[in-house]
mmCIF file with all atom_site columns, C-alpha atoms in Angstrom:
data_model
loop_
_atom_site.group_PDB
_atom_site.id
_atom_site.type_symbol
_atom_site.label_atom_id
_atom_site.label_alt_id
_atom_site.label_comp_id
_atom_site.label_asym_id
_atom_site.label_entity_id
_atom_site.label_seq_id
_atom_site.pdbx_PDB_ins_code
_atom_site.Cartn_x
_atom_site.Cartn_y
_atom_site.Cartn_z
_atom_site.occupancy
_atom_site.B_iso_or_equiv
_atom_site.pdbx_formal_charge
_atom_site.auth_seq_id
_atom_site.auth_comp_id
_atom_site.auth_asym_id
_atom_site.auth_atom_id
_atom_site.pdbx_PDB_model_num
ATOM 1   C CA . MET A 1 1   ? -117.967 -116.333 -90.174 1.00 70.00 ? 1   MET A CA 1
ATOM 2   C CA . PRO A 1 2   ? -117.763 -113.371 -87.774 1.00 75.00 ? 2   PRO A CA 1
ATOM 3   C CA . GLN A 1 3   ? -117.662 -114.927 -84.152 1.00 76.00 ? 3   GLN A CA 1
ATOM 4   C CA . LEU A 1 4   ? -118.693 -112.883 -80.808 1.00 77.00 ? 4   LEU A CA 1
ATOM 5   C CA . VAL A 1 5   ? -118.190 -114.420 -77.365 1.00 76.00 ? 5   VAL A CA 1
ATOM 6   C CA . ASP A 1 6   ? -117.558 -113.010 -73.883 1.00 74.00 ? 6   ASP A CA 1
ATOM 7   C CA . GLY A 1 7   ? -115.037 -114.715 -71.342 1.00 72.00 ? 7   GLY A CA 1
ATOM 8   C CA . GLY A 1 8   ? -116.157 -116.022 -67.557 1.00 68.00 ? 8   GLY A CA 1
ATOM 9   C CA . VAL A 1 9   ? -114.543 -117.979 -65.124 1.00 61.00 ? 9   VAL A CA 1
ATOM 10  C CA . PHE A 1 10  ? -112.376 -120.616 -66.845 1.00 66.00 ? 10  PHE A CA 1
ATOM 11  C CA . ASP A 1 11  ? -111.705 -118.403 -69.839 1.00 71.00 ? 11  ASP A CA 1
ATOM 12  C CA . ASN A 1 12  ? -111.437 -114.941 -69.161 1.00 70.00 ? 12  ASN A CA 1
ATOM 13  C CA . GLN A 1 13  ? -110.529 -113.156 -72.353 1.00 74.00 ? 13  GLN A CA 1
ATOM 14  C CA . GLY A 1 14  ? -113.353 -116.369 -74.070 1.00 78.00 ? 14  GLY A CA 1
ATOM 15  C CA . VAL A 1 15  ? -110.492 -117.189 -76.894 1.00 82.00 ? 15  VAL A CA 1
ATOM 16  C CA . GLU A 1 16  ? -110.554 -120.532 -76.171 1.00 81.00 ? 16  GLU A CA 1
ATOM 17  C CA . SER A 1 17  ? -113.867 -121.680 -77.751 1.00 81.00 ? 17  SER A CA 1
ATOM 18  C CA . LEU A 1 18  ? -112.612 -119.427 -80.876 1.00 83.00 ? 18  LEU A CA 1
ATOM 19  C CA . LEU A 1 19  ? -109.608 -121.573 -80.969 1.00 84.00 ? 19  LEU A CA 1
ATOM 20  C CA . LYS A 1 20  ? -111.371 -124.389 -81.354 1.00 83.00 ? 20  LYS A CA 1
ATOM 21  C CA . ASN A 1 21  ? -113.606 -122.929 -84.134 1.00 83.00 ? 21  ASN A CA 1
ATOM 22  C CA . GLU A 1 22  ? -110.211 -122.181 -85.829 1.00 84.00 ? 22  GLU A CA 1
ATOM 23  C CA . CYS A 1 23  ? -110.916 -118.395 -86.521 1.00 85.00 ? 23  CYS A CA 1
ATOM 24  C CA . THR A 1 24  ? -108.183 -116.670 -88.160 1.00 85.00 ? 24  THR A CA 1
ATOM 25  C CA . HIS A 1 25  ? -108.190 -113.313 -86.949 1.00 85.00 ? 25  HIS A CA 1
ATOM 26  C CA . PHE A 1 26  ? -108.734 -112.265 -83.354 1.00 87.00 ? 26  PHE A CA 1
ATOM 27  C CA . ILE A 1 27  ? -110.134 -108.402 -82.283 1.00 86.00 ? 27  ILE A CA 1
ATOM 28  C CA . VAL A 1 28  ? -109.864 -109.610 -77.901 1.00 85.00 ? 28  VAL A CA 1
ATOM 29  C CA . SER A 1 29  ? -111.060 -106.592 -75.418 1.00 82.00 ? 29  SER A CA 1
ATOM 30  C CA . ASP A 1 30  ? -110.138 -106.354 -72.541 1.00 78.00 ? 30  ASP A CA 1
ATOM 31  C CA . ALA A 1 31  ? -112.271 -104.444 -69.868 1.00 69.00 ? 31  ALA A CA 1
ATOM 32  C CA . SER A 1 32  ? -111.313 -106.466 -66.632 1.00 63.00 ? 32  SER A CA 1
ATOM 33  C CA . GLY A 1 33  ? -109.965 -105.126 -64.114 1.00 63.00 ? 33  GLY A CA 1
ATOM 34  C CA . GLN A 1 34  ? -105.604 -104.982 -63.501 1.00 67.00 ? 34  GLN A CA 1
ATOM 35  C CA . MET A 1 35  ? -103.890 -106.810 -60.973 1.00 70.00 ? 35  MET A CA 1
ATOM 36  C CA . GLY A 1 36  ? -102.704 -103.319 -58.772 1.00 69.00 ? 36  GLY A CA 1
ATOM 37  C CA . VAL A 1 37  ? -99.302  -102.190 -57.527 1.00 70.00 ? 37  VAL A CA 1
ATOM 38  C CA . GLU A 1 38  ? -99.422  -102.575 -53.919 1.00 73.00 ? 38  GLU A CA 1
ATOM 39  C CA . TYR A 1 39  ? -96.957  -100.496 -52.289 1.00 71.00 ? 39  TYR A CA 1
ATOM 40  C CA . GLU A 1 40  ? -97.273  -101.895 -48.443 1.00 77.00 ? 40  GLU A CA 1
ATOM 41  C CA . VAL A 1 41  ? -97.665  -105.563 -47.997 1.00 78.00 ? 41  VAL A CA 1
ATOM 42  C CA . TYR A 1 42  ? -100.307 -107.147 -45.551 1.00 84.00 ? 42  TYR A CA 1
ATOM 43  C CA . THR A 1 43  ? -99.610  -110.257 -44.127 1.00 86.00 ? 43  THR A CA 1
ATOM 44  C CA . ASP A 1 44  ? -102.952 -111.305 -42.308 1.00 90.00 ? 44  ASP A CA 1
ATOM 45  C CA . PRO A 1 45  ? -105.245 -114.050 -44.141 1.00 90.00 ? 45  PRO A CA 1
ATOM 46  C CA . VAL A 1 46  ? -107.852 -112.625 -45.577 1.00 90.00 ? 46  VAL A CA 1
ATOM 47  C CA . SER A 1 47  ? -105.355 -109.756 -47.797 1.00 88.00 ? 47  SER A CA 1
ATOM 48  C CA . VAL A 1 48  ? -102.986 -112.845 -48.194 1.00 89.00 ? 48  VAL A CA 1
ATOM 49  C CA . LEU A 1 49  ? -105.712 -114.644 -50.331 1.00 90.00 ? 49  LEU A CA 1
ATOM 50  C CA . LEU A 1 50  ? -106.594 -112.009 -52.149 1.00 86.00 ? 50  LEU A CA 1
ATOM 51  C CA . ARG A 1 51  ? -103.654 -110.902 -53.314 1.00 87.00 ? 51  ARG A CA 1
ATOM 52  C CA . VAL A 1 52  ? -102.643 -114.532 -54.553 1.00 88.00 ? 52  VAL A CA 1
ATOM 53  C CA . SER A 1 53  ? -106.207 -114.883 -55.946 1.00 84.00 ? 53  SER A CA 1
ATOM 54  C CA . GLY A 1 54  ? -105.476 -111.492 -57.841 1.00 82.00 ? 54  GLY A CA 1
ATOM 55  C CA . VAL A 1 55  ? -102.227 -112.760 -58.650 1.00 86.00 ? 55  VAL A CA 1
ATOM 56  C CA . LEU A 1 56  ? -103.872 -116.052 -60.060 1.00 85.00 ? 56  LEU A CA 1
ATOM 57  C CA . GLN A 1 57  ? -106.054 -114.657 -62.215 1.00 81.00 ? 57  GLN A CA 1
ATOM 58  C CA . ASP A 1 58  ? -103.339 -112.338 -63.794 1.00 81.00 ? 58  ASP A CA 1
ATOM 59  C CA . ARG A 1 59  ? -101.449 -115.006 -64.613 1.00 85.00 ? 59  ARG A CA 1
ATOM 60  C CA . VAL A 1 60  ? -104.013 -116.901 -66.203 1.00 81.00 ? 60  VAL A CA 1
ATOM 61  C CA . ARG A 1 61  ? -105.025 -114.485 -68.310 1.00 81.00 ? 61  ARG A CA 1
ATOM 62  C CA . THR A 1 62  ? -101.757 -113.272 -69.257 1.00 83.00 ? 62  THR A CA 1
ATOM 63  C CA . GLU A 1 63  ? -101.311 -117.055 -70.353 1.00 85.00 ? 63  GLU A CA 1
ATOM 64  C CA . GLY A 1 64  ? -104.413 -116.834 -72.280 1.00 83.00 ? 64  GLY A CA 1
ATOM 65  C CA . LEU A 1 65  ? -103.241 -114.616 -74.478 1.00 85.00 ? 65  LEU A CA 1
ATOM 66  C CA . LEU A 1 66  ? -99.918  -115.342 -74.480 1.00 88.00 ? 66  LEU A CA 1
ATOM 67  C CA . HIS A 1 67  ? -101.275 -118.475 -76.307 1.00 86.00 ? 67  HIS A CA 1
ATOM 68  C CA . LEU A 1 68  ? -103.247 -116.627 -78.323 1.00 87.00 ? 68  LEU A CA 1
ATOM 69  C CA . LEU A 1 69  ? -100.353 -114.988 -80.286 1.00 88.00 ? 69  LEU A CA 1
ATOM 70  C CA . ASP A 1 70  ? -97.630  -118.134 -80.439 1.00 89.00 ? 70  ASP A CA 1
ATOM 71  C CA . SER A 1 71  ? -100.396 -120.156 -82.045 1.00 87.00 ? 71  SER A CA 1
ATOM 72  C CA . LYS A 1 72  ? -102.036 -117.340 -84.389 1.00 86.00 ? 72  LYS A CA 1
ATOM 73  C CA . GLY A 1 73  ? -99.235  -114.215 -84.596 1.00 86.00 ? 73  GLY A CA 1
ATOM 74  C CA . GLU A 1 74  ? -99.039  -111.008 -83.606 1.00 84.00 ? 74  GLU A CA 1
ATOM 75  C CA . GLU A 1 75  ? -100.204 -109.943 -87.092 1.00 83.00 ? 75  GLU A CA 1
ATOM 76  C CA . ASN A 1 76  ? -103.428 -111.591 -86.575 1.00 86.00 ? 76  ASN A CA 1
ATOM 77  C CA . VAL A 1 77  ? -104.240 -110.708 -83.181 1.00 87.00 ? 77  VAL A CA 1
ATOM 78  C CA . VAL A 1 78  ? -105.569 -106.714 -82.333 1.00 86.00 ? 78  VAL A CA 1
ATOM 79  C CA . PHE A 1 79  ? -105.768 -106.513 -78.440 1.00 85.00 ? 79  PHE A CA 1
ATOM 80  C CA . ILE A 1 80  ? -107.524 -103.795 -76.422 1.00 85.00 ? 80  ILE A CA 1
ATOM 81  C CA . ASP A 1 81  ? -107.365 -103.136 -72.757 1.00 84.00 ? 81  ASP A CA 1
ATOM 82  C CA . LEU A 1 82  ? -108.195 -99.978  -70.835 1.00 84.00 ? 82  LEU A CA 1
ATOM 83  C CA . ARG A 1 83  ? -105.019 -99.588  -69.364 1.00 84.00 ? 83  ARG A CA 1
ATOM 84  C CA . LYS A 1 84  ? -103.108 -99.074  -73.261 1.00 85.00 ? 84  LYS A CA 1
ATOM 85  C CA . GLY A 1 85  ? -101.143 -95.655  -73.392 1.00 85.00 ? 85  GLY A CA 1
ATOM 86  C CA . LEU A 1 86  ? -100.716 -95.546  -69.625 1.00 84.00 ? 86  LEU A CA 1
ATOM 87  C CA . GLY A 1 87  ? -97.008  -94.470  -68.131 1.00 78.00 ? 87  GLY A CA 1
ATOM 88  C CA . GLU A 1 88  ? -95.617  -97.494  -66.533 1.00 75.00 ? 88  GLU A CA 1
ATOM 89  C CA . ARG A 1 89  ? -92.829  -97.840  -63.559 1.00 74.00 ? 89  ARG A CA 1
ATOM 90  C CA . GLY A 1 90  ? -90.303  -100.777 -64.310 1.00 75.00 ? 90  GLY A CA 1
ATOM 91  C CA . ILE A 1 91  ? -89.044  -101.281 -60.830 1.00 75.00 ? 91  ILE A CA 1
ATOM 92  C CA . SER A 1 92  ? -85.635  -103.195 -60.614 1.00 76.00 ? 92  SER A CA 1
ATOM 93  C CA . TRP A 1 93  ? -84.727  -106.082 -58.901 1.00 78.00 ? 93  TRP A CA 1
ATOM 94  C CA . ILE A 1 94  ? -82.563  -105.372 -55.331 1.00 81.00 ? 94  ILE A CA 1
ATOM 95  C CA . ASN A 1 95  ? -79.154  -107.223 -55.273 1.00 79.00 ? 95  ASN A CA 1
ATOM 96  C CA . GLN A 1 96  ? -77.439  -109.289 -52.550 1.00 79.00 ? 96  GLN A CA 1
ATOM 97  C CA . ASP A 1 97  ? -76.079  -105.690 -51.195 1.00 80.00 ? 97  ASP A CA 1
ATOM 98  C CA . ASN A 1 98  ? -79.406  -104.594 -50.903 1.00 81.00 ? 98  ASN A CA 1
ATOM 99  C CA . VAL A 1 99  ? -79.311  -101.517 -53.655 1.00 79.00 ? 99  VAL A CA 1
ATOM 100 C CA . PRO A 1 100 ? -80.907  -101.591 -57.063 1.00 79.00 ? 100 PRO A CA 1
ATOM 101 C CA . ALA A 1 101 ? -79.471  -103.497 -59.662 1.00 77.00 ? 101 ALA A CA 1
ATOM 102 C CA . GLU A 1 102 ? -80.259  -100.867 -62.019 1.00 79.00 ? 102 GLU A CA 1
ATOM 103 C CA . GLU A 1 103 ? -82.189  -97.332  -62.362 1.00 79.00 ? 103 GLU A CA 1
ATOM 104 C CA . ASP A 1 104 ? -85.905  -97.959  -62.488 1.00 76.00 ? 104 ASP A CA 1
ATOM 105 C CA . LYS A 1 105 ? -87.462  -98.092  -66.274 1.00 78.00 ? 105 LYS A CA 1
ATOM 106 C CA . ILE A 1 106 ? -90.008  -94.665  -66.619 1.00 78.00 ? 106 ILE A CA 1
ATOM 107 C CA . ILE A 1 107 ? -92.412  -94.825  -69.269 1.00 78.00 ? 107 ILE A CA 1
ATOM 108 C CA . GLU A 1 108 ? -93.920  -92.130  -69.947 1.00 81.00 ? 108 GLU A CA 1
ATOM 109 C CA . PRO A 1 109 ? -98.165  -91.905  -71.094 1.00 80.00 ? 109 PRO A CA 1
ATOM 110 C CA . ASN A 1 110 ? -98.580  -91.461  -74.680 1.00 84.00 ? 110 ASN A CA 1
ATOM 111 C CA . CYS A 1 111 ? -102.600 -91.482  -74.406 1.00 86.00 ? 111 CYS A CA 1
ATOM 112 C CA . LYS A 1 112 ? -102.677 -88.415  -76.748 1.00 84.00 ? 112 LYS A CA 1
ATOM 113 C CA . GLU A 1 113 ? -102.079 -90.604  -80.192 1.00 85.00 ? 113 GLU A CA 1
ATOM 114 C CA . PHE A 1 114 ? -105.659 -91.583  -79.304 1.00 89.00 ? 114 PHE A CA 1
ATOM 115 C CA . ASP A 1 115 ? -106.478 -88.533  -78.336 1.00 90.00 ? 115 ASP A CA 1
ATOM 116 C CA . VAL A 1 116 ? -107.621 -89.334  -74.660 1.00 92.00 ? 116 VAL A CA 1
ATOM 117 C CA . ASN A 1 117 ? -106.125 -87.678  -71.064 1.00 92.00 ? 117 ASN A CA 1
ATOM 118 C CA . ALA A 1 118 ? -103.851 -89.476  -69.327 1.00 90.00 ? 118 ALA A CA 1
ATOM 119 C CA . GLU A 1 119 ? -106.190 -88.899  -66.090 1.00 91.00 ? 119 GLU A CA 1
ATOM 120 C CA . VAL A 1 120 ? -108.914 -89.983  -67.930 1.00 92.00 ? 120 VAL A CA 1
ATOM 121 C CA . GLN A 1 121 ? -107.406 -93.052  -69.127 1.00 91.00 ? 121 GLN A CA 1
ATOM 122 C CA . GLU A 1 122 ? -106.272 -93.794  -65.387 1.00 89.00 ? 122 GLU A CA 1
ATOM 123 C CA . LYS A 1 123 ? -110.051 -93.184  -64.437 1.00 90.00 ? 123 LYS A CA 1
ATOM 124 C CA . LEU A 1 124 ? -112.010 -95.102  -66.803 1.00 90.00 ? 124 LEU A CA 1
ATOM 125 C CA . SER A 1 125 ? -109.353 -98.674  -66.156 1.00 86.00 ? 125 SER A CA 1
ATOM 126 C CA . LEU A 1 126 ? -110.842 -98.013  -62.668 1.00 84.00 ? 126 LEU A CA 1
ATOM 127 C CA . ILE A 1 127 ? -114.874 -98.347  -63.651 1.00 83.00 ? 127 ILE A CA 1
ATOM 128 C CA . ARG A 1 128 ? -116.206 -101.555 -62.359 1.00 71.00 ? 128 ARG A CA 1
ATOM 129 C CA . THR A 1 129 ? -117.261 -102.938 -65.326 1.00 60.00 ? 129 THR A CA 1
ATOM 130 C CA . ASP A 1 130 ? -118.686 -106.607 -63.954 1.00 56.00 ? 130 ASP A CA 1
ATOM 131 C CA . LEU A 1 131 ? -122.374 -104.801 -62.670 1.00 58.00 ? 131 LEU A CA 1
ATOM 132 C CA . ASP A 1 132 ? -123.039 -104.017 -66.140 1.00 64.00 ? 132 ASP A CA 1
ATOM 133 C CA . ALA A 1 133 ? -124.869 -100.868 -64.778 1.00 73.00 ? 133 ALA A CA 1
ATOM 134 C CA . PHE A 1 134 ? -123.547 -97.642  -66.188 1.00 82.00 ? 134 PHE A CA 1
ATOM 135 C CA . THR A 1 135 ? -124.173 -94.544  -66.138 1.00 84.00 ? 135 THR A CA 1
ATOM 136 C CA . GLU A 1 136 ? -124.500 -92.591  -69.513 1.00 89.00 ? 136 GLU A CA 1
ATOM 137 C CA . VAL A 1 137 ? -121.623 -90.598  -69.343 1.00 90.00 ? 137 VAL A CA 1
ATOM 138 C CA . GLU A 1 138 ? -119.200 -94.235  -68.091 1.00 90.00 ? 138 GLU A CA 1
ATOM 139 C CA . ALA A 1 139 ? -121.211 -95.747  -71.329 1.00 90.00 ? 139 ALA A CA 1
ATOM 140 C CA . TYR A 1 140 ? -119.899 -93.104  -73.731 1.00 94.00 ? 140 TYR A CA 1
ATOM 141 C CA . SER A 1 141 ? -116.989 -92.334  -72.488 1.00 93.00 ? 141 SER A CA 1
ATOM 142 C CA . LEU A 1 142 ? -116.147 -96.510  -72.566 1.00 91.00 ? 142 LEU A CA 1
ATOM 143 C CA . MET A 1 143 ? -117.114 -96.747  -76.290 1.00 90.00 ? 143 MET A CA 1
ATOM 144 C CA . LEU A 1 144 ? -115.330 -93.656  -77.819 1.00 92.00 ? 144 LEU A CA 1
ATOM 145 C CA . ASP A 1 145 ? -112.307 -94.839  -75.630 1.00 92.00 ? 145 ASP A CA 1
ATOM 146 C CA . ALA A 1 146 ? -112.183 -97.554  -77.336 1.00 89.00 ? 146 ALA A CA 1
ATOM 147 C CA . TYR A 1 147 ? -113.074 -97.042  -80.471 1.00 89.00 ? 147 TYR A CA 1
ATOM 148 C CA . GLN A 1 148 ? -110.013 -94.512  -80.823 1.00 90.00 ? 148 GLN A CA 1
ATOM 149 C CA . MET A 1 149 ? -107.958 -96.681  -79.088 1.00 88.00 ? 149 MET A CA 1
ATOM 150 C CA . SER A 1 150 ? -108.803 -99.679  -81.812 1.00 85.00 ? 150 SER A CA 1
ATOM 151 C CA . ARG A 1 151 ? -108.844 -97.215  -84.865 1.00 81.00 ? 151 ARG A CA 1
ATOM 152 C CA . LYS A 1 152 ? -105.277 -97.615  -85.839 1.00 79.00 ? 152 LYS A CA 1
ATOM 153 C CA . ASP A 1 153 ? -104.713 -101.166 -84.842 1.00 79.00 ? 153 ASP A CA 1
ATOM 154 C CA . LEU A 1 154 ? -107.347 -102.843 -86.534 1.00 80.00 ? 154 LEU A CA 1
ATOM 155 C CA . VAL A 1 155 ? -105.825 -101.544 -90.178 1.00 75.00 ? 155 VAL A CA 1
ATOM 156 C CA . GLN A 1 156 ? -103.099 -104.321 -89.474 1.00 71.00 ? 156 GLN A CA 1
ATOM 157 C CA . PHE A 1 157 ? -105.433 -106.942 -90.483 1.00 71.00 ? 157 PHE A CA 1
ATOM 158 C CA . VAL A 1 158 ? -105.319 -108.079 -93.880 1.00 59.00 ? 158 VAL A CA 1
ATOM 159 C CA . ASN A 1 159 ? -107.805 -106.735 -96.667 1.00 64.00 ? 159 ASN A CA 1
ATOM 160 C CA . ALA A 1 160 ? -108.861 -104.008 -93.986 1.00 62.00 ? 160 ALA A CA 1
ATOM 161 C CA . LYS A 1 161 ? -111.043 -101.658 -95.553 1.00 66.00 ? 161 LYS A CA 1
ATOM 162 C CA . GLN A 1 162 ? -111.428 -98.243  -94.003 1.00 66.00 ? 162 GLN A CA 1
ATOM 163 C CA . GLN A 1 163 ? -114.589 -97.512  -93.296 1.00 67.00 ? 163 GLN A CA 1
ATOM 164 C CA . PRO A 1 164 ? -116.210 -93.734  -93.905 1.00 71.00 ? 164 PRO A CA 1
ATOM 165 C CA . GLU A 1 165 ? -116.652 -92.224  -90.337 1.00 72.00 ? 165 GLU A CA 1
ATOM 166 C CA . ALA A 1 166 ? -120.287 -93.132  -88.977 1.00 76.00 ? 166 ALA A CA 1
ATOM 167 C CA . GLU A 1 167 ? -122.070 -90.448  -86.749 1.00 84.00 ? 167 GLU A CA 1
ATOM 168 C CA . TRP A 1 168 ? -121.922 -92.287  -82.604 1.00 89.00 ? 168 TRP A CA 1
ATOM 169 C CA . LYS A 1 169 ? -123.831 -90.814  -79.861 1.00 92.00 ? 169 LYS A CA 1
ATOM 170 C CA . PHE A 1 170 ? -120.907 -91.505  -77.823 1.00 93.00 ? 170 PHE A CA 1
ATOM 171 C CA . ALA A 1 171 ? -118.663 -88.984  -79.876 1.00 91.00 ? 171 ALA A CA 1
ATOM 172 C CA . GLN A 1 172 ? -121.143 -86.413  -77.771 1.00 92.00 ? 172 GLN A CA 1
ATOM 173 C CA . VAL A 1 173 ? -118.235 -86.768  -75.271 1.00 93.00 ? 173 VAL A CA 1
ATOM 174 C CA . ALA A 1 174 ? -115.312 -86.828  -77.509 1.00 93.00 ? 174 ALA A CA 1
ATOM 175 C CA . ASP A 1 175 ? -114.006 -83.317  -76.044 1.00 94.00 ? 175 ASP A CA 1
ATOM 176 C CA . PHE A 1 176 ? -114.371 -84.629  -72.102 1.00 94.00 ? 176 PHE A CA 1
ATOM 177 C CA . LEU A 1 177 ? -112.097 -87.469  -72.984 1.00 93.00 ? 177 LEU A CA 1
ATOM 178 C CA . LYS A 1 178 ? -109.266 -84.966  -74.717 1.00 92.00 ? 178 LYS A CA 1
ATOM 179 C CA . GLU A 1 179 ? -110.229 -81.918  -72.268 1.00 93.00 ? 179 GLU A CA 1
ATOM 180 C CA . PRO A 1 180 ? -112.238 -83.363  -69.111 1.00 94.00 ? 180 PRO A CA 1
ATOM 181 C CA . THR A 1 181 ? -113.531 -80.551  -66.801 1.00 94.00 ? 181 THR A CA 1
ATOM 182 C CA . PRO A 1 182 ? -113.534 -81.083  -62.941 1.00 93.00 ? 182 PRO A CA 1
ATOM 183 C CA . GLU A 1 183 ? -117.285 -82.301  -63.341 1.00 91.00 ? 183 GLU A CA 1
ATOM 184 C CA . TYR A 1 184 ? -116.504 -85.170  -65.640 1.00 93.00 ? 184 TYR A CA 1
ATOM 185 C CA . LEU A 1 185 ? -113.530 -86.355  -63.661 1.00 93.00 ? 185 LEU A CA 1
ATOM 186 C CA . LYS A 1 186 ? -115.656 -86.823  -60.245 1.00 90.00 ? 186 LYS A CA 1
ATOM 187 C CA . GLN A 1 187 ? -118.024 -88.194  -62.217 1.00 89.00 ? 187 GLN A CA 1
ATOM 188 C CA . LEU A 1 188 ? -115.424 -91.064  -63.470 1.00 90.00 ? 188 LEU A CA 1
ATOM 189 C CA . GLU A 1 189 ? -113.874 -91.253  -60.390 1.00 89.00 ? 189 GLU A CA 1
ATOM 190 C CA . VAL A 1 190 ? -117.331 -92.510  -58.862 1.00 86.00 ? 190 VAL A CA 1
ATOM 191 C CA . ALA A 1 191 ? -117.512 -95.146  -61.684 1.00 84.00 ? 191 ALA A CA 1
ATOM 192 C CA . LYS A 1 192 ? -114.889 -97.765  -59.715 1.00 82.00 ? 192 LYS A CA 1
ATOM 193 C CA . SER A 1 193 ? -117.497 -97.449  -56.551 1.00 78.00 ? 193 SER A CA 1
ATOM 194 C CA . ILE A 1 194 ? -119.572 -100.575 -56.799 1.00 72.00 ? 194 ILE A CA 1
ATOM 195 C CA . PHE A 1 195 ? -122.905 -98.953  -54.813 1.00 73.00 ? 195 PHE A CA 1
ATOM 196 C CA . GLY A 1 196 ? -123.956 -95.691  -54.273 1.00 73.00 ? 196 GLY A CA 1
ATOM 197 C CA . LYS A 1 197 ? -122.736 -93.947  -56.828 1.00 74.00 ? 197 LYS A CA 1
ATOM 198 C CA . ALA A 1 198 ? -125.637 -91.935  -57.373 1.00 73.00 ? 198 ALA A CA 1
ATOM 199 C CA . LEU A 1 199 ? -125.238 -90.415  -53.473 1.00 77.00 ? 199 LEU A CA 1
ATOM 200 C CA . LEU A 1 200 ? -121.643 -89.655  -54.476 1.00 76.00 ? 200 LEU A CA 1
ATOM 201 C CA . VAL A 1 201 ? -122.243 -87.828  -57.460 1.00 74.00 ? 201 VAL A CA 1
ATOM 202 C CA . PHE A 1 202 ? -125.292 -85.800  -55.808 1.00 78.00 ? 202 PHE A CA 1
ATOM 203 C CA . PRO A 1 203 ? -125.087 -85.627  -51.902 1.00 82.00 ? 203 PRO A CA 1
ATOM 204 C CA . TRP A 1 204 ? -128.727 -84.223  -51.595 1.00 84.00 ? 204 TRP A CA 1
ATOM 205 C CA . LEU A 1 205 ? -130.027 -87.383  -51.835 1.00 82.00 ? 205 LEU A CA 1
ATOM 206 C CA . TRP A 1 206 ? -129.260 -88.305  -48.613 1.00 85.00 ? 206 TRP A CA 1
ATOM 207 C CA . ALA A 1 207 ? -132.036 -85.475  -47.401 1.00 88.00 ? 207 ALA A CA 1
ATOM 208 C CA . PRO A 1 208 ? -134.957 -87.780  -48.751 1.00 86.00 ? 208 PRO A CA 1
ATOM 209 C CA . ILE A 1 209 ? -133.372 -90.803  -47.834 1.00 87.00 ? 209 ILE A CA 1
ATOM 210 C CA . ILE A 1 210 ? -133.074 -89.504  -44.365 1.00 90.00 ? 210 ILE A CA 1
ATOM 211 C CA . LEU A 1 211 ? -136.365 -88.449  -44.231 1.00 90.00 ? 211 LEU A CA 1
ATOM 212 C CA . VAL A 1 212 ? -137.989 -91.156  -45.178 1.00 89.00 ? 212 VAL A CA 1
ATOM 213 C CA . ALA A 1 213 ? -136.238 -93.272  -42.503 1.00 88.00 ? 213 ALA A CA 1
ATOM 214 C CA . ALA A 1 214 ? -137.241 -90.543  -40.034 1.00 88.00 ? 214 ALA A CA 1
ATOM 215 C CA . VAL A 1 215 ? -140.514 -91.036  -40.922 1.00 87.00 ? 215 VAL A CA 1
ATOM 216 C CA . VAL A 1 216 ? -140.478 -95.109  -40.882 1.00 87.00 ? 216 VAL A CA 1
ATOM 217 C CA . LEU A 1 217 ? -138.367 -94.935  -37.225 1.00 86.00 ? 217 LEU A CA 1
ATOM 218 C CA . PHE A 1 218 ? -141.079 -92.466  -36.436 1.00 82.00 ? 218 PHE A CA 1
ATOM 219 C CA . TYR A 1 219 ? -144.018 -94.700  -36.907 1.00 81.00 ? 219 TYR A CA 1
ATOM 220 C CA . SER A 1 220 ? -142.464 -97.926  -36.298 1.00 81.00 ? 220 SER A CA 1
ATOM 221 C CA . TRP A 1 221 ? -141.484 -97.145  -32.645 1.00 76.00 ? 221 TRP A CA 1
ATOM 222 C CA . GLU A 1 222 ? -143.032 -98.257  -29.785 1.00 66.00 ? 222 GLU A CA 1
ATOM 223 C CA . PRO A 1 223 ? -142.784 -96.614  -26.739 1.00 63.00 ? 223 PRO A CA 1
ATOM 224 C CA . ILE A 1 224 ? -142.073 -98.830  -23.755 1.00 53.00 ? 224 ILE A CA 1
ATOM 225 C CA . ILE A 1 225 ? -143.740 -98.054  -20.701 1.00 50.00 ? 225 ILE A CA 1
#
C-alpha cells in the first residue's frame, strides 16, 4: 500500500518510518535547501555555529539517504532534488607544497535533459519552501520542475506503467522554465526571500504603506508644549 510521509528534524527525508513499515520502493523528493559553498570563512561565534549546524544537517541528510540506498538498492529508490542537472566544481585538495594536487573537475549543467533552463533550476533550488507560502508562479514552477525531472527516473521501477499525458495546470509555465523572461527570473529571484516578497516584486506597494504610516504618526503624535 502506498505511504506518503513528510520529514522533520529527526528524519529529514521521512524515510526511516517507511523502512520500519517494510516498504519496498521509494520516491524521495527533497526540496530542502542544500548547504552552499562559502568562499570566505568567518570566525565569529554566530557564523561558526551556523556553519556547524549546516554541516551537521547536511551530513545527517546524506547518511540517511546512503542508508536507504544500501538497504533497498539503487534500483528501488528514485531520488529527486532541486539541484539536479546543475553544474558542479570539484575542488582539488592542496598538497604540502601549497599547490593543488590536480586540476579542479568541472561538471557542466545538463538541465536541458528535462527541458529546464540552468539559471531557472538554480533559482528554483533557492526558493524557501519551509514557509509553505508560494505565489502561483512559484508553485507551478516547482511542480512542473519536479514533474519533468522525475519522468524518466520513475520508469526504472519494476512494473512501472507509462501513463497518458494529463493536462496539468502547472504546465502553463513550461515555456518559461525552458526559455525564461527577465520578469520571470525576477520573480524566482525574489522567491528566495523570507519576508516582503510582494514589495520586492511590486515596489509601488511601498507608497500606500508609507502613506498609512504617516497618517498614523500624524494623528497619534502628541506635541510637547
